[in-house]
Tab-separated table of C-alpha atoms in Angstrom:
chain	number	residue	atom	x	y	z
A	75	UNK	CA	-7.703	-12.457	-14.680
A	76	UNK	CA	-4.863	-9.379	-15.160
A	77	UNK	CA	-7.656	-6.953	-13.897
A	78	UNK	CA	-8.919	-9.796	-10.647
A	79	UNK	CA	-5.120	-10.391	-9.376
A	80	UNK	CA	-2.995	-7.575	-10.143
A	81	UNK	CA	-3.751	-5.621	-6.406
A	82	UNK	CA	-3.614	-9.198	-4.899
A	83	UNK	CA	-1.142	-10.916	-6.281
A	84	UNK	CA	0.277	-9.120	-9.146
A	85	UNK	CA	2.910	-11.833	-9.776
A	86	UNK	CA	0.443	-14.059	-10.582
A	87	UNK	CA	-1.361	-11.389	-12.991
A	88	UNK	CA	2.000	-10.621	-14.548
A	89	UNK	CA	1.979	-14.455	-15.683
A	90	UNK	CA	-1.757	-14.153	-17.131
A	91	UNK	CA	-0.769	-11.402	-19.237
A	92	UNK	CA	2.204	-12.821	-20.519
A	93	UNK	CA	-0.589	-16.330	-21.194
A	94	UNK	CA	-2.359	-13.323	-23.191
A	95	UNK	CA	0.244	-12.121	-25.251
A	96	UNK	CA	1.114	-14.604	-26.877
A	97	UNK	CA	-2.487	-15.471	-27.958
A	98	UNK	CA	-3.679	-11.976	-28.403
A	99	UNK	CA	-0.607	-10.138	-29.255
A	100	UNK	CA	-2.114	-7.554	-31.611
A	101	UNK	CA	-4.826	-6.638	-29.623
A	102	UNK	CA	-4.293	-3.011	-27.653
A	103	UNK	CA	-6.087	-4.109	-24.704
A	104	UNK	CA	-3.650	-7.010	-24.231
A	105	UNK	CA	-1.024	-4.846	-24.273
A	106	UNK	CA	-2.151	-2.295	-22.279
A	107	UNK	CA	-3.257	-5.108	-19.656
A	108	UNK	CA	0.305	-6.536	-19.776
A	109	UNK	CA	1.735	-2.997	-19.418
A	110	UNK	CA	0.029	-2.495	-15.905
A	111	UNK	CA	1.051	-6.096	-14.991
A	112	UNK	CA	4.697	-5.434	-15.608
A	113	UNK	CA	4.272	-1.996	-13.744
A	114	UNK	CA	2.902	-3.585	-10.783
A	115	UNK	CA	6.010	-5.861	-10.697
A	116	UNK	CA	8.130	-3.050	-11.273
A	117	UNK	CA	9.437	-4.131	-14.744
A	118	UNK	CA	9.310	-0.717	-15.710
A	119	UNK	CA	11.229	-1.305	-19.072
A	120	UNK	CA	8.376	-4.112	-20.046
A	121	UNK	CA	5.778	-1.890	-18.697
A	122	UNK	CA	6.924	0.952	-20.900
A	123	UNK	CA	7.509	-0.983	-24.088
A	124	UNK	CA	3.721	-2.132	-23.920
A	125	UNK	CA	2.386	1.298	-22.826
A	126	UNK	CA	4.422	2.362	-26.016
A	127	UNK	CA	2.686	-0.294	-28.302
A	128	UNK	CA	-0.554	0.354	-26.629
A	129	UNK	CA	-0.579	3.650	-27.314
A	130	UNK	CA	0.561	3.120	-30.799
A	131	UNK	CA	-2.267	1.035	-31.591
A	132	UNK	CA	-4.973	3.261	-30.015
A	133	UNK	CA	-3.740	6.844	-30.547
A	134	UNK	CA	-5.008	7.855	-26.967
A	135	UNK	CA	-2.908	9.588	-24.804
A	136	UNK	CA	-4.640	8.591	-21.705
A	137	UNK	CA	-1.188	5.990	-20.855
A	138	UNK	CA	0.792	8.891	-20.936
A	139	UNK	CA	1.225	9.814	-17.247
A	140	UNK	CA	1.638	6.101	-16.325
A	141	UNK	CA	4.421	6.341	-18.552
A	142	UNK	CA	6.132	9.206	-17.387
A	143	UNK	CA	5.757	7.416	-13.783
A	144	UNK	CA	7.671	4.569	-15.843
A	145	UNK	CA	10.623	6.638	-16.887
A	146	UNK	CA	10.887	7.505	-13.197
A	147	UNK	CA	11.133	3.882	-12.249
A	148	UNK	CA	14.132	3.473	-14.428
A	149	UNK	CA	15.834	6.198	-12.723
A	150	UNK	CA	15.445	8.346	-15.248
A	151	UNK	CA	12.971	11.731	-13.565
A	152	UNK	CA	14.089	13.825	-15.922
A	153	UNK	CA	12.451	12.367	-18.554
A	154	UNK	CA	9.341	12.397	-17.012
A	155	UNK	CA	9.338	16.163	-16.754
A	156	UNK	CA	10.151	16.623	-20.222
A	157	UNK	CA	6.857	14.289	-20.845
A	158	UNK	CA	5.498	16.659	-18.403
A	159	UNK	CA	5.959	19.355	-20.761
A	160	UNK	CA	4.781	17.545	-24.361
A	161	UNK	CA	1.446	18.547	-25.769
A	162	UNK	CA	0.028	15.079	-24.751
A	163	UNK	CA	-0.960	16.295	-21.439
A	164	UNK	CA	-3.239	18.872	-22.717
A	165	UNK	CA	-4.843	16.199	-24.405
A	166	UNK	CA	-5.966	14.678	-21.376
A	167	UNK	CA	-8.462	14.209	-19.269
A	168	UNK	CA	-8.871	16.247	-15.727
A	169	UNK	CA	-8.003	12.819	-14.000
A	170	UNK	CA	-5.066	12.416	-16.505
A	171	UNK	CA	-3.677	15.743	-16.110
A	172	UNK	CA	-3.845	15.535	-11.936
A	173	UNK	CA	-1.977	12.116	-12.222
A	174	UNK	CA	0.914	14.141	-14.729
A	175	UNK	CA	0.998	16.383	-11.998
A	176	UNK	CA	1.328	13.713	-9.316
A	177	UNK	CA	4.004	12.229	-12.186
A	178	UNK	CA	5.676	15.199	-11.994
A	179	UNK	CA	5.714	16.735	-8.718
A	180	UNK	CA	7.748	12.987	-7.788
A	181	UNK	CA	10.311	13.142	-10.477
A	182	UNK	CA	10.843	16.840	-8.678
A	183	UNK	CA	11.290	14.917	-5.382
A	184	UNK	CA	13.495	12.102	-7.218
A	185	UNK	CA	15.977	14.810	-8.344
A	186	UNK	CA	15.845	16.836	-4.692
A	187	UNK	CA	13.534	19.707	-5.832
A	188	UNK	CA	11.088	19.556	-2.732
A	189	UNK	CA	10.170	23.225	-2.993
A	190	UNK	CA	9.795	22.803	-6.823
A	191	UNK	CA	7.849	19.756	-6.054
A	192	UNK	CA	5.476	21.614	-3.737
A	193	UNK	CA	4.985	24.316	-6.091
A	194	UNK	CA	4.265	21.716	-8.924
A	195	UNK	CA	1.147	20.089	-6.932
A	196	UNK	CA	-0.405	23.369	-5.962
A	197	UNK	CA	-3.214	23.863	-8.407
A	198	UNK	CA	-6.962	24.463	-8.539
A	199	UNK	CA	-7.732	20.626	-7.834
A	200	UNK	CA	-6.106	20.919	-4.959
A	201	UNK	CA	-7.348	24.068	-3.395
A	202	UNK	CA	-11.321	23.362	-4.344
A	203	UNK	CA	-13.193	22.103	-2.017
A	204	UNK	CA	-14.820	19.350	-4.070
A	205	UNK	CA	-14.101	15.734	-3.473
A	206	UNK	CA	-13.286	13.928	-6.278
A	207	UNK	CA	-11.442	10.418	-7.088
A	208	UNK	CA	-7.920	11.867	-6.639
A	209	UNK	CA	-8.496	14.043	-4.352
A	210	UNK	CA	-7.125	11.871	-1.202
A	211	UNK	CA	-3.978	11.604	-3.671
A	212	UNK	CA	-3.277	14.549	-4.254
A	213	UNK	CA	-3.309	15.943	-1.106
A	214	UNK	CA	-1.755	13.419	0.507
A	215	UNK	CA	1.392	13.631	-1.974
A	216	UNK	CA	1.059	17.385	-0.920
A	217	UNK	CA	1.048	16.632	2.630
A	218	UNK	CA	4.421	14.282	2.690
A	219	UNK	CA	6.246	17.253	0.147
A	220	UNK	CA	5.435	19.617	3.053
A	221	UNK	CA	7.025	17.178	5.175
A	222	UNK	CA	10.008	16.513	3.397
A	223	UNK	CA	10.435	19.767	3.093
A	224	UNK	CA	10.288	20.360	7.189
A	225	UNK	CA	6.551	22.171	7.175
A	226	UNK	CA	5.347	20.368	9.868
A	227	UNK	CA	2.437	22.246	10.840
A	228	UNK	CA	0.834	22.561	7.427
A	229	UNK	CA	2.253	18.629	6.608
A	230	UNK	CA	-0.323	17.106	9.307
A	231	UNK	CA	-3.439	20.032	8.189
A	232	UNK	CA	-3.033	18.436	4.803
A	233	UNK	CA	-2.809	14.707	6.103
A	234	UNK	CA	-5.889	15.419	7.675
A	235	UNK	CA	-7.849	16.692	4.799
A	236	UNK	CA	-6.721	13.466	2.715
A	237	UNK	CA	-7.816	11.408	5.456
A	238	UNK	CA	-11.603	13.539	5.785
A	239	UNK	CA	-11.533	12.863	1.201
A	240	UNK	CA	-9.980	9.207	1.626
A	241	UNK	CA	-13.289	7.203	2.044
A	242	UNK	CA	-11.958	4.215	0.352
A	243	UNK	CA	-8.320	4.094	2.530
A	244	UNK	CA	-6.560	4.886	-0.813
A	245	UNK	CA	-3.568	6.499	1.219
A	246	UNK	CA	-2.535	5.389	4.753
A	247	UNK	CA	-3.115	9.164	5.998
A	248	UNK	CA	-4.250	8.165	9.173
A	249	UNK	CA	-1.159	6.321	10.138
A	250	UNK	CA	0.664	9.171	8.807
A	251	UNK	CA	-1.211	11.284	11.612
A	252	UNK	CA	-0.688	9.035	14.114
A	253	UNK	CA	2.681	8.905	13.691
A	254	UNK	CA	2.721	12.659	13.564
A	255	UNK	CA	1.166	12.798	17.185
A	256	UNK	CA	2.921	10.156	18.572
A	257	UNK	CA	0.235	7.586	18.844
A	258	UNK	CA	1.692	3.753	18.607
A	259	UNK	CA	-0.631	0.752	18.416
A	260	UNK	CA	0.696	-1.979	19.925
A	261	UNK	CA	-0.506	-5.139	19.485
A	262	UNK	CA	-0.867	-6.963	23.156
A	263	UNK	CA	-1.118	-10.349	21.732
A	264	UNK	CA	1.486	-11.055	18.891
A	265	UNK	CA	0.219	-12.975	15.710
A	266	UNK	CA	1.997	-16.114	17.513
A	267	UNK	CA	0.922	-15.967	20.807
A	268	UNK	CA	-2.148	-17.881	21.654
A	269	UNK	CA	-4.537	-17.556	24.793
A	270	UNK	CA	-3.854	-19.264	27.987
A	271	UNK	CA	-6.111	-22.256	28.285
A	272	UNK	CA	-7.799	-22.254	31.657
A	273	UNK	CA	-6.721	-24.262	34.234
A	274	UNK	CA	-8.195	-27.466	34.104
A	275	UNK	CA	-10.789	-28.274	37.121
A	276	UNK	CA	-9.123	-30.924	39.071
A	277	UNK	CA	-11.277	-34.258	38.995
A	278	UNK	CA	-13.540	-35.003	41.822
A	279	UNK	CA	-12.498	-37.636	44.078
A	280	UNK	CA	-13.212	-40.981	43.457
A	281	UNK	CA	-16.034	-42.052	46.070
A	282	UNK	CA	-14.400	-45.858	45.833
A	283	UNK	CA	-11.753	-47.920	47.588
A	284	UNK	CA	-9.164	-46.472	45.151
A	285	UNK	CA	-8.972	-43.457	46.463
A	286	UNK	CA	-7.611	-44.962	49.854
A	287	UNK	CA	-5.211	-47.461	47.886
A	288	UNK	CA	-3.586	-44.578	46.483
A	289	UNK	CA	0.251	-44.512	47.258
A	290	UNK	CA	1.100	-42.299	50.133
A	291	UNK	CA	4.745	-41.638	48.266
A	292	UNK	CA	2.636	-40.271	45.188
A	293	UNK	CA	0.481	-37.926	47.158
A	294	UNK	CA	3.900	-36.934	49.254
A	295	UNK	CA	5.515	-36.131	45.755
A	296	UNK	CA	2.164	-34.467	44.670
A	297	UNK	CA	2.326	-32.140	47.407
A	298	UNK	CA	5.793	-30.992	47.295
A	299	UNK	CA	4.848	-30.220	43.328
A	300	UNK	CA	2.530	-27.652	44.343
A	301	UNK	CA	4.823	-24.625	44.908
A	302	UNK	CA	2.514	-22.121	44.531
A	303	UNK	CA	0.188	-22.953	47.140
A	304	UNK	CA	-2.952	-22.712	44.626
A	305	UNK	CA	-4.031	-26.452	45.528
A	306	UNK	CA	-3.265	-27.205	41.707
A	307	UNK	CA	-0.162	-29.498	40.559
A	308	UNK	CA	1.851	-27.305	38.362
A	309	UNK	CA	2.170	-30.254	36.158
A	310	UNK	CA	-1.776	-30.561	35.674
A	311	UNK	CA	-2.396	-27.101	34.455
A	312	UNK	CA	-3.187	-26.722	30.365
């Protein structure tokens, strides 16, 4: 249920984990499961404390960048360049180490080191030419250093190669181009505003005697209604 919720409603995957803790306390996939629900609420100290006892019950190292990332959610990016430097990361995988990078490269950012930050996610991954699962990442956190750090020009060339990688819409680099080029969508109906029904067709006359019992005041009234000369009472339309 953790894994089903937690990118639609995370709250309510944070309270299934919690549900599984305290049957299943012991068990590393519990607490590695309740570590990414507290994450996704931003309870970075929970998140961290079950990362912790995850990895302490596995011995992998494959929570480490997630960690780091926690350390900079507490406010703390200097941390998570030290973890950038431990020999966990050569442990990892190639996904692993490109997500310490990411890790990294934002905890430069956090502390104001945008060049630092630009030079930190320059690497082989992101030069080759080969698509691969964090490949739309990583160039798009490329793309927005270049753009904090007022490289327009090579900001939007970089947008635009996450966006040709991002198959999935893992980033939101096209909006980031649009906004770039000064393209806004507007939306000409808001979410509240309905349609206009069509006018109603005004009923035929009645072929009966009714029709000339009608009161001449009401049809005097009637006409001075329509203002707008369209033959329909305002009164009548939907």
């Amino acid at each position: 249920m953790v894994a089903n919720l937690i990118d639609e409603d995370p709250e309510q995957a944070y309270a299934y984990s919690k549900v599984a803790l305290r049957l299943a306390s012991r068990v590393a996939a519990v607490r590695e499961a309740a570590g990414f629900a507290a994450y996704a609420t931003q309870k970075y100290s929970e998140a961290l404390a079950e990362f912790r006892a995850a990895k302490r019950m596995t011995g992998s190292v494959e929570l480490w960048p997630v960690m780091a990332d926690c350390e900079r959610g507490l406010g703390r990016p200097e941390r998570a360049m030290a973890m950038a430097g431990e020999p966990e990361v050569q442990k990892l995988d190639k996904a692993g180490q490109v997500e310490m990078r990411l890790v990294a490269a934002g905890a430069r950012r956090d502390m104001g080191q945008i060049d630092a930050a630009i030079v930190t996610l320059q690497s082989p991954e992101l030069a080759s030419n080969s698509v691969q699962p964090w490949t739309p990442r990583l160039r798009y956190a490329y793309a927005d250093a270049l753009l904090a750090a007022g490289r327009d020009g090579e900001a939007r060339e970089w947008f635009a190669k996450a966006l040709e990688a991002d198959k999935d819409g893992a980033t939101d680099a096209s909006d980031r181009l649009a906004e770039m080029d000064g393209v806004e969508f507007v939306d000409a109906m808001g979410d509240d505003e309905a349609p206009e029904a069509p006018e109603a067709s005004p009923e035929p006359a009645a072929a009966t005697d009714e029709a000339d019992a009608t009161d001449e005041s009401d049809v005097t009234d009637e006409a001075d209604a329509d203002t707008d000369g369209d033959g329909d009472v305002d009164g009548d339309k939907a």
